[in-house]
Coordinates of C-alpha atoms in Angstrom, one line a residue:
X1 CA 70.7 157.7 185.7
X2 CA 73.1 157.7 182.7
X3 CA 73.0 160.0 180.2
X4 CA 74.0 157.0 177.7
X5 CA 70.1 155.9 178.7
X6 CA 68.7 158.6 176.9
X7 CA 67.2 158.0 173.3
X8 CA 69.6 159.3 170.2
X9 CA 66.9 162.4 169.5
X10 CA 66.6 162.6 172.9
X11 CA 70.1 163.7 173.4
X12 CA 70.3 165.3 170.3
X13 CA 67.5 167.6 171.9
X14 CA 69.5 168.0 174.6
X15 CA 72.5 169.0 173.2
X16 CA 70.9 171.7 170.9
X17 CA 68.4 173.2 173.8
X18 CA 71.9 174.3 175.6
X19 CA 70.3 171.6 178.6
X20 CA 73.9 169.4 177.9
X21 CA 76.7 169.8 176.5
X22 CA 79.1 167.3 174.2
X23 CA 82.0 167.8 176.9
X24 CA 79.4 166.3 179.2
X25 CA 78.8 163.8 177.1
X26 CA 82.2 162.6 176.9
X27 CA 83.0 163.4 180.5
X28 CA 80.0 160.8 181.2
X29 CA 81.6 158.4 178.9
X30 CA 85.2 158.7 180.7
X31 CA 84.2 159.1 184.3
X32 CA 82.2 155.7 183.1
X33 CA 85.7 154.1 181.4
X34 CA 87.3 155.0 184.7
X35 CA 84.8 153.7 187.5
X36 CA 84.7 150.0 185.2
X37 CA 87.3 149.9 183.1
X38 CA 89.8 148.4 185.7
X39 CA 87.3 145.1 185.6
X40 CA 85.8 145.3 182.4
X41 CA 89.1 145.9 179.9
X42 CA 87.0 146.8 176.8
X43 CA 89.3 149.1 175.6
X44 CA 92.9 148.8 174.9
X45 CA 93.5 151.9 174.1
X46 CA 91.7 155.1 175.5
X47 CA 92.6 159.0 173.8
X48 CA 91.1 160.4 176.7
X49 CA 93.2 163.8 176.0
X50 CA 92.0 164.2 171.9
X51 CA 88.7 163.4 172.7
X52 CA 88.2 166.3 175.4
X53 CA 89.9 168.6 173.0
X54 CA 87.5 167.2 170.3
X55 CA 84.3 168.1 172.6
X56 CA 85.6 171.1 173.2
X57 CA 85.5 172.3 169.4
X58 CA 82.1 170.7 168.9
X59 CA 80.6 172.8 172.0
X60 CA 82.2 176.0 170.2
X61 CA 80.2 175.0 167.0
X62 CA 77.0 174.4 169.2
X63 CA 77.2 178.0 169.6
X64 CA 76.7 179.3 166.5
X65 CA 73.0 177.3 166.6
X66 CA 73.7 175.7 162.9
X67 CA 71.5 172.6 162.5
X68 CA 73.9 169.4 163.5
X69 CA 73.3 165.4 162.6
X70 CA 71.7 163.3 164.8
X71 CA 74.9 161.6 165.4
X72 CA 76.6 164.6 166.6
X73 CA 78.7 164.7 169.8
X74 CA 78.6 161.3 170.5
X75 CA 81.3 159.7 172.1
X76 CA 81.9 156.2 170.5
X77 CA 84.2 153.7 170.7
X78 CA 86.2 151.8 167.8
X79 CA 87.2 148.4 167.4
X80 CA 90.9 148.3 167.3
X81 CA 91.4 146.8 163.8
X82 CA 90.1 149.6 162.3
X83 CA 92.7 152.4 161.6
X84 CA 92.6 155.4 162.7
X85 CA 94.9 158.3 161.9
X86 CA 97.4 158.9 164.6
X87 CA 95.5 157.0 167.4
X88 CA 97.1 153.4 167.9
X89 CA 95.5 150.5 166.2
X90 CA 97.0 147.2 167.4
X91 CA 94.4 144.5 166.5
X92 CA 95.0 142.9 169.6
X93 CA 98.0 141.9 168.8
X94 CA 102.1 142.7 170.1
X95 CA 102.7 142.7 166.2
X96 CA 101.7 145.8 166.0
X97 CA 101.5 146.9 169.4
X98 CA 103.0 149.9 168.4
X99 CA 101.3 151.1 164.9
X100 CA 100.2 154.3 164.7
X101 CA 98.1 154.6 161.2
X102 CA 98.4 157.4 158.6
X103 CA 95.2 157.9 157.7
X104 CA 91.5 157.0 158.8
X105 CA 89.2 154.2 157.5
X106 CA 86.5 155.1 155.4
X107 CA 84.0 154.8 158.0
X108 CA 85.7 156.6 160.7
X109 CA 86.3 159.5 158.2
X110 CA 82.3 158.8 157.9
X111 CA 82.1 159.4 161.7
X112 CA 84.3 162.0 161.9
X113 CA 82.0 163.7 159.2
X114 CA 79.1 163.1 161.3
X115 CA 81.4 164.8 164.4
X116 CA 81.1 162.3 166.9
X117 CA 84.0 162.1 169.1
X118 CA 86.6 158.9 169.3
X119 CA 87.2 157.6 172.5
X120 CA 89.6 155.0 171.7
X121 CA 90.2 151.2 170.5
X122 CA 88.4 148.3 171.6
X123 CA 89.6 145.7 172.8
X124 CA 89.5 142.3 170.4
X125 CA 90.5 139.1 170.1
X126 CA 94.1 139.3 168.6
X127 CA 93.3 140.2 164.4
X128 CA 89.6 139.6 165.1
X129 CA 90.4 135.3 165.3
X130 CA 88.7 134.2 168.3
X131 CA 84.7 134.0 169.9
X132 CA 85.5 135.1 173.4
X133 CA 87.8 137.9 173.8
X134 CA 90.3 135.6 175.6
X135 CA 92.9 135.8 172.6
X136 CA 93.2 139.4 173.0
X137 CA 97.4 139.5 173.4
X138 CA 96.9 142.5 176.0
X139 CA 94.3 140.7 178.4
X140 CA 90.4 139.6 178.0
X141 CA 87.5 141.9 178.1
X142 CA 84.7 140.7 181.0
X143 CA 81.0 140.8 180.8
X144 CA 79.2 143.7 182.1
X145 CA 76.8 140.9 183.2
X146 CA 79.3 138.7 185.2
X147 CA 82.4 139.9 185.1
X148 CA 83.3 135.5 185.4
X149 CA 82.0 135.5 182.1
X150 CA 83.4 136.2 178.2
X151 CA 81.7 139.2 176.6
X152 CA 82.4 137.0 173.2
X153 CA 83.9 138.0 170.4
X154 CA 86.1 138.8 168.5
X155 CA 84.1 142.6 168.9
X156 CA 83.9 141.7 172.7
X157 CA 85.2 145.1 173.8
X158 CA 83.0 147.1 171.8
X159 CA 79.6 145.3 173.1
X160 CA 80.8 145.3 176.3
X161 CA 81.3 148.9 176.2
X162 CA 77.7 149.7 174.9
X163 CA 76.5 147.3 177.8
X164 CA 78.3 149.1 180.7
X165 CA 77.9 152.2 179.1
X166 CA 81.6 153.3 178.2
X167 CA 80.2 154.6 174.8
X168 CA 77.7 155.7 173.3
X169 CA 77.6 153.0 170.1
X170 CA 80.6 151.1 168.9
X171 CA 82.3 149.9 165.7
X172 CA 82.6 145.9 165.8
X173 CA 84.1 143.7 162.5
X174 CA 82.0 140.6 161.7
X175 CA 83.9 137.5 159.8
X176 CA 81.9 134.9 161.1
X177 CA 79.6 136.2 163.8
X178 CA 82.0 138.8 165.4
X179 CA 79.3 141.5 166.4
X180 CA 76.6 139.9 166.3
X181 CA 77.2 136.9 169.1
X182 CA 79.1 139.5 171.5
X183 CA 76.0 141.9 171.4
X184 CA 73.8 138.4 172.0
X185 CA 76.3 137.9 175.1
X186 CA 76.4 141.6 176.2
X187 CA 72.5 142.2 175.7
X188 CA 72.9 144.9 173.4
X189 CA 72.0 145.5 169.3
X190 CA 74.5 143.9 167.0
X191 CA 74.2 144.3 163.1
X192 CA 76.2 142.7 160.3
X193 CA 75.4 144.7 157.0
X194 CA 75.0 142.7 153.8
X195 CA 78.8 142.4 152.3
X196 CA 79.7 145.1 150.7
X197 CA 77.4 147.7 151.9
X198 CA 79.7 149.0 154.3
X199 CA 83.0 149.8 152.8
X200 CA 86.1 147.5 154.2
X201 CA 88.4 150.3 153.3
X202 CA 91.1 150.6 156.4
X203 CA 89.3 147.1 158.5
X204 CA 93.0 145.0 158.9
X205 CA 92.0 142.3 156.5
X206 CA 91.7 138.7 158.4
X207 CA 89.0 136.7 156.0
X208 CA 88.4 139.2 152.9
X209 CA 85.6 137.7 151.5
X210 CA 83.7 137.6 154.9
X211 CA 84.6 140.8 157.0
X212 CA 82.4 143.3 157.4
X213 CA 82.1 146.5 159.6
X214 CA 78.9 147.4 161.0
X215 CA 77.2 149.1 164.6
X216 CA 76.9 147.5 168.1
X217 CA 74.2 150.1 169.8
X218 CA 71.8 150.0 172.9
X219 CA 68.6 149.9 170.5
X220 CA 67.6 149.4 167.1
X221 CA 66.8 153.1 166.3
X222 CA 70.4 153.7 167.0
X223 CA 71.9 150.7 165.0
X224 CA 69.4 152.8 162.3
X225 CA 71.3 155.7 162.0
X226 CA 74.8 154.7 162.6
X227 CA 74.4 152.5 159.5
X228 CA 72.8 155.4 157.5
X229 CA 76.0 157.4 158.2
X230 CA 78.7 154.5 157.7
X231 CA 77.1 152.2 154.4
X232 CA 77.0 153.3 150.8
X233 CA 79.5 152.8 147.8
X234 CA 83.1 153.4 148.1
X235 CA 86.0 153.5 145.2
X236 CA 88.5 152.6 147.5
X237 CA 86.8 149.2 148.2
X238 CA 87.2 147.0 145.3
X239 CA 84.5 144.5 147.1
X240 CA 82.1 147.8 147.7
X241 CA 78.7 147.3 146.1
X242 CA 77.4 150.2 144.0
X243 CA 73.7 150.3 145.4
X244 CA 71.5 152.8 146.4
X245 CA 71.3 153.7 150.0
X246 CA 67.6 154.1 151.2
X247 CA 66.3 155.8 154.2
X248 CA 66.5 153.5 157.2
X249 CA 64.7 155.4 159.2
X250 CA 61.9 155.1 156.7
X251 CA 61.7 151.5 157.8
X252 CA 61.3 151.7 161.4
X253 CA 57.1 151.7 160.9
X254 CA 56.5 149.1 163.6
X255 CA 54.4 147.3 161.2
X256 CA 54.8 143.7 160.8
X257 CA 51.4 142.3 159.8
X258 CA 51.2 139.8 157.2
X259 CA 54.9 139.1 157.3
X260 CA 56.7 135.8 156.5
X261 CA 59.2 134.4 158.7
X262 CA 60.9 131.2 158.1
X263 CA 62.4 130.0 161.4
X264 CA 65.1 127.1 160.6
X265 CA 64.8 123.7 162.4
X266 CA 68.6 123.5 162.2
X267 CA 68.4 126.5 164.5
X268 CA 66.3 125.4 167.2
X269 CA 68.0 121.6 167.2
X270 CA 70.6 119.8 169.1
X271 CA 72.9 122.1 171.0
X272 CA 70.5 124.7 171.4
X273 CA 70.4 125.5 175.2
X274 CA 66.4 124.9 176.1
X275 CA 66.3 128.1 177.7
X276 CA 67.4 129.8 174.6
X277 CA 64.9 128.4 172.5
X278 CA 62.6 129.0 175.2
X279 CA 62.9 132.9 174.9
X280 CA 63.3 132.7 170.7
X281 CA 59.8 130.7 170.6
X282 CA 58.0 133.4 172.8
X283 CA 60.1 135.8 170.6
X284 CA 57.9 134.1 167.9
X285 CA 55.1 134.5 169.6
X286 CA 55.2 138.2 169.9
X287 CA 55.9 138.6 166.3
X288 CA 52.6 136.4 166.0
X289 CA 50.7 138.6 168.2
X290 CA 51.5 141.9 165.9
X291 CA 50.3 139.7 162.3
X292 CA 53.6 137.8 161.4
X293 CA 53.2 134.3 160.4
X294 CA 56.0 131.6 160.8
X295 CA 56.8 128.4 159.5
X296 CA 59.4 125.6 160.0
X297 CA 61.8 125.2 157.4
X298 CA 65.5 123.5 156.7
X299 CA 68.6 124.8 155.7
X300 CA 70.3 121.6 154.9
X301 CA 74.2 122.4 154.5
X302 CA 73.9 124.2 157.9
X303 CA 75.8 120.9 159.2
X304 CA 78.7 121.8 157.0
X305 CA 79.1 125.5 157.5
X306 CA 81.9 125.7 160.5
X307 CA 84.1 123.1 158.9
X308 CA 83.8 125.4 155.3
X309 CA 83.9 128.7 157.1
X310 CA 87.1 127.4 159.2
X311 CA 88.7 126.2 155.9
X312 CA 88.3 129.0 153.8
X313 CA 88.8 132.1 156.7
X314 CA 92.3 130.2 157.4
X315 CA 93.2 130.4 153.9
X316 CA 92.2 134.2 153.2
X317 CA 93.9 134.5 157.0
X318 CA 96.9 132.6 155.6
X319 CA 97.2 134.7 152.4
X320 CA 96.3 138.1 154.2
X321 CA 98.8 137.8 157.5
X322 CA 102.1 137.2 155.4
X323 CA 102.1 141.0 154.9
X324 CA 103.5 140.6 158.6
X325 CA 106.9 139.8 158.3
X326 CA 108.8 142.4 160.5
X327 CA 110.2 144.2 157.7
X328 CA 107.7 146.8 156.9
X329 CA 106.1 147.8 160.6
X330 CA 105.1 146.3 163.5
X331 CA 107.1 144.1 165.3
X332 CA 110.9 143.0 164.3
X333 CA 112.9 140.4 165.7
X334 CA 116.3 141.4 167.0
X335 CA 119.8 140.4 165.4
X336 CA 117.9 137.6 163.4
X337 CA 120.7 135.5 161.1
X338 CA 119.2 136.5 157.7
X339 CA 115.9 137.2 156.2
X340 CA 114.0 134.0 156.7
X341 CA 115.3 134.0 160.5
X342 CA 113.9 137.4 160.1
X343 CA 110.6 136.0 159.0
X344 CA 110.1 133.3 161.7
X345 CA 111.6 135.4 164.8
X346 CA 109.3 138.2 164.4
X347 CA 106.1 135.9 163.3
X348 CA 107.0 134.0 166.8
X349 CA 107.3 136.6 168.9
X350 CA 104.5 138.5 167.4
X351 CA 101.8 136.3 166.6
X352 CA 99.3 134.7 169.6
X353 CA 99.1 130.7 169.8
X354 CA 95.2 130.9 167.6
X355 CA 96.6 133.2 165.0
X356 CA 99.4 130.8 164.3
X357 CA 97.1 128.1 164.6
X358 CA 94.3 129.6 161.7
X359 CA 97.6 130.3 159.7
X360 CA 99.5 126.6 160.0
X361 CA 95.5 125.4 158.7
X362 CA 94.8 127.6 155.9
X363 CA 98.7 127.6 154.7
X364 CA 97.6 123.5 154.6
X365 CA 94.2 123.9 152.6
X366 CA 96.1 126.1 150.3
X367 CA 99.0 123.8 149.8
X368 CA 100.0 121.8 146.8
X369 CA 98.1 118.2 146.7
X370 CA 95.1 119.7 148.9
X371 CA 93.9 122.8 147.6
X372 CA 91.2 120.6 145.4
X373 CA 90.5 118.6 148.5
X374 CA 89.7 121.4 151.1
X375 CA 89.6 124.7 150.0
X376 CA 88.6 124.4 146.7
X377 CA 85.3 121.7 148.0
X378 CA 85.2 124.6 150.8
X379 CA 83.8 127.1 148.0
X380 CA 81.2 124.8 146.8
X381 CA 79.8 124.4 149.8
X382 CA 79.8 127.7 150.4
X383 CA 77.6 128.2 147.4
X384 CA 75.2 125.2 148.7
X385 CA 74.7 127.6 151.4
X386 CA 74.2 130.5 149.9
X387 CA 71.5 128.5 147.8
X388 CA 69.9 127.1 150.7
X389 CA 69.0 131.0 152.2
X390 CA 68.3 132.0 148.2
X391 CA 65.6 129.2 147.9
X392 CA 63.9 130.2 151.6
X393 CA 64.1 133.7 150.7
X394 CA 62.0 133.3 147.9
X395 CA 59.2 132.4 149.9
X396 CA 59.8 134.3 153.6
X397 CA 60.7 137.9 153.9
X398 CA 63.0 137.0 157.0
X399 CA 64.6 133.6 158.8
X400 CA 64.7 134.1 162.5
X401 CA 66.3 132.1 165.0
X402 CA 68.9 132.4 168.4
X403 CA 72.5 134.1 167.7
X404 CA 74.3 131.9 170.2
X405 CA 73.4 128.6 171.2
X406 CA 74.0 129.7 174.7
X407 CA 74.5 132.3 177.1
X408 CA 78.2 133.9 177.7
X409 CA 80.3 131.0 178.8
X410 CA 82.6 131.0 182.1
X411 CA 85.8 132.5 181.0
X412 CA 88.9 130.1 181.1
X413 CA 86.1 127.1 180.2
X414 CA 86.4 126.4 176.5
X415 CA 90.0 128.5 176.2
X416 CA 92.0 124.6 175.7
X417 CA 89.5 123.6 173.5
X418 CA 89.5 125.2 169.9
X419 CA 87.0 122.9 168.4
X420 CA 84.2 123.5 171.2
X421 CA 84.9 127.4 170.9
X422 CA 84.4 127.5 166.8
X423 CA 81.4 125.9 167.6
X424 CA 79.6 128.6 169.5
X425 CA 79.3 130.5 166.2
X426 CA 77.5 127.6 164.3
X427 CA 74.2 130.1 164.1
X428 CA 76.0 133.0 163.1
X429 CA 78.6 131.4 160.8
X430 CA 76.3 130.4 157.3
X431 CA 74.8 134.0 157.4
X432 CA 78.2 135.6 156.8
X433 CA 78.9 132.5 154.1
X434 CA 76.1 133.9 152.3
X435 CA 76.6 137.0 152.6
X436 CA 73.0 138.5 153.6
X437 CA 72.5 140.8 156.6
X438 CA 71.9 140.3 160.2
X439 CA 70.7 141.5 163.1
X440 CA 71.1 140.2 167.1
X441 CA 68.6 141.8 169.3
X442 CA 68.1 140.8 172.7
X443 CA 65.2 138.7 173.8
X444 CA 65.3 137.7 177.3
X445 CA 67.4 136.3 180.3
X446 CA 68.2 132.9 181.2
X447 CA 69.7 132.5 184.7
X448 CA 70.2 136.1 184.8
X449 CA 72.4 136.4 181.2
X450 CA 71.3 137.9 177.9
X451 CA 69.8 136.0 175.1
X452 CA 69.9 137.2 171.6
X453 CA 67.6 136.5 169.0
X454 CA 68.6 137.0 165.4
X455 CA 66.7 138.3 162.5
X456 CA 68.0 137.2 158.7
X457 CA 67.2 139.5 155.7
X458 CA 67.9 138.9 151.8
X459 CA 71.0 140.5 150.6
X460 CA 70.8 144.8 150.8
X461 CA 67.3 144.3 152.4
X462 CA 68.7 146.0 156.3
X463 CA 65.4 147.6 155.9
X464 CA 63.3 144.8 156.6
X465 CA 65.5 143.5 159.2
X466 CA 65.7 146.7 161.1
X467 CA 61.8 147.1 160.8
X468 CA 61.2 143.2 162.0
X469 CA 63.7 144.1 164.6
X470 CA 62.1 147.5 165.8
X471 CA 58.8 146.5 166.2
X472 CA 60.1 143.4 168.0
X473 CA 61.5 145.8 170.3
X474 CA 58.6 148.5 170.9
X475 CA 56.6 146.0 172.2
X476 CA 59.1 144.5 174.6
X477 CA 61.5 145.6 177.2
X478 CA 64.3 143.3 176.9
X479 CA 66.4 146.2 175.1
X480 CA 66.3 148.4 178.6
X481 CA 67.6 145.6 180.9
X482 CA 71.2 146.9 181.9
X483 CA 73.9 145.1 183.8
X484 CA 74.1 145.9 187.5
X485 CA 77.7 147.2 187.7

């Protein structure tokens, strides 16, 4: 059995009754990255000698007996646009296949405070612009599941991992559904923090107003305490809320009697694979059975959210990638004629066909003569949506529906067709518009793949999804299927 099936205070336990120790831990983790990694290429980068060095100085400190975190010795894996001091961070991308970064992002300084242990970089669609994994520039991560299948993305890598066991809990970036519709995919926890909770401080910028960092885990307990460690208020952040952190742990009461869930019909409509809202219905059902109540309602401007998402993620994309230019790091064009040659050799040769792509659109919605037109009418939408979950919220404590449409797609099937692919985040895609948190949790199989279920909360209210989400899960077992590897 793995020792990545244990519980988080089970291992804890473990670890601090002398039964384990954190070099086993990790060995686990890398004898587990070695037997699969060869067919499931969730990371791109693995720092198999630091992190061995790194167990060994947290088994010293296990010694002394002091009292340690919960998270402590776990060996975790990070998604590869989030720097890291001295470890490689490439976003997925030959522009900066070789950046080494100078310093650590605030939340893997957090983790590093909480002494878990850094495997390596997970692999991503190239600067977190893709819903499959298949625009990673070094190759695509596989499904645990069926390795024919995308693990989604663009965090495909670091729910893959969790699902094969190749680390303990991950680090994924949401923009527009990012962590939460891989861990719907890969059967594992997914959970996109309201934004700003969780500070944005070293995440490679691809959509500012819309990326967010948060925990891709086996359970919901788990997804728990990583996000106590990683959210809270952080000066370096301009976009980093000043709010009060409460207990998390607090919430997980398993008590969900009397609650009001407001499950959209947008949600359950056309599109919407039958067995997927097959498995979200008796998702409903279970709620009902331990005192939540449930009622139909409409989000109306659901229709319009991948068009104004699209729009306005291209434009931030447009404004935030021209910091790539080959003159400052990552890659530079050889014996170009002068500095716009410069420019457009290196943006060539580094950039993958989508990134170009998202940038040629938003450069467009941002241009003279249609910036009213697009990006400007993108915005107001955006509120419309935003206003739609505000008027719900003020009569249901959660909105509940699938993730994904689907199951994981065949990989190779939707790769010439951009359009179709944007469209598998159509569930995920007007939560991050608004802004509120998320949750993807898995509820079932249909012909034999994971289906995720996703549970809505107002804006700083993680407590009431994690609690909806944990109760959800203590009275099923879908959380303790595993891939047969």
């Amino acid at each position: 059995m793995s020792l990545f099936n244990n519980t988080l205070p089970e291992i804890h336990n473990k670890l601090h009754q002398k039964e384990i120790s954190v070099g086993d831990l990790v060995g686990h983790a890398l004898e587990t990255i070695g037997a699969h990694e060869d067919k499931i290429r969730a990371y791109i980068t693995v720092d198999e000698e630091q992190a061995r060095a790194s167990a060994r100085q947290l088994d010293d400190q296990l010694v002394s007996g002091e009292e340690r975190g919960l998270l402590f010795g776990l060996p975790v894996g990070i998604k590869d646009n989030i720097v890291t001091e001295g470890l490689r961070t490439t976003c997925g991308s030959q522009f900066l296949k070789n950046f080494n970064p100078v310093y650590d992002a605030t939340v893997v300084h957090k983790l590093r405070a909480a002494q878990t242990v850094t495997l390596g970089k997970m692999n991503m669609d190239e600067f977190a612009m893709g819903g499959s994994n298949e625009n990673s520039s070094f190759f695509p991560a596989r499904n645990p599941w069926d390795l024919e299948r995308v693990p989604g993305g663009s965090s495909g890598g670091s729910a893959a991992a969790v699902a094969a066991g190749e680390a303990y809990f991950t680090l994924g970036s949401d923009t527009g559904g990012s962590i939460r519709q891989p861990a719907s995919y890969c059967g594992v926890v997914g959970l996109k923090p309201t934004y700003g909770l969780v500070s944005r401080f070293g995440l490679v910028a691809f959509a500012s107003s819309l990326d967010q960092i948060g925990p891709i885990t086996k359970n919901v307990q788990d997804s728990a305490y990583v996000l106590q460690a990683i959210a809270g208020y952080d000066q370096k952040d301009s976009t980093s809320a000043k709010v009060d952190v409460p207990d998390y742990l607090n919430a997980l009461t398993g008590d969900v009697k009397g609650l009001r869930i407001a499950v959209p019909k947008e949600y359950l409509g056309e599109g919407v694979d039958p067995q997927v809202k097959e498995k979200v219905l008796d998702a409903l059902k279970t709620l009902e059975g331990l005192g939540a109540v449930w009622e139909e309602v409409s989000l109306p401007h659901t229709e319009y959210a991948v068009a104004t998402y699209y729009l306005l993620a291209s434009s931030e994309a447009s404004s935030n990638l021209a910091r790539f230019d080959g003159v400052r790091y990552g890659v530079r064009s050889d014996n170009p004629d002068n500095l716009l040659d410069l420019y457009h050799q290196s943006r060539t040769q580094g950039f993958g066909p989508e990134v170009k792509r998202r940038i040629m659109l938003g450069t467009y919605a941002l241009s003279s003569g249609y910036y009213d037109a697009y990006y400007l009418k993108a915005q107001k939408v955006r509120t419309l949506i935003k206003q739609d979950f505000d008027r719900v919220f003020e009569q249901y404590d959660v909105i509940i529906g699938p993730t994904a449409p689907t199951t994981a797609f065949k990989i190779g099937s939707q790769v010439d067709d951009p359009l179709t692919m944007y469209l598998n985040d159509i569930l995920t895609i007007p939560v991050s518009l608004a802004g509120v948190p998320a949750i993807s949790i898995p509820c079932g199989l249909a012909d034999g793949l994971p289906v995720g279920l996703q549970i809505i909360g107002k804006a700083f209210d993680e407590s009431s999804v994690l609690r909806v989400a944990h109760a959800f899960e203590q009275n099923t077992e879908f959380h303790k299927q595993r891939p047969q590897m």
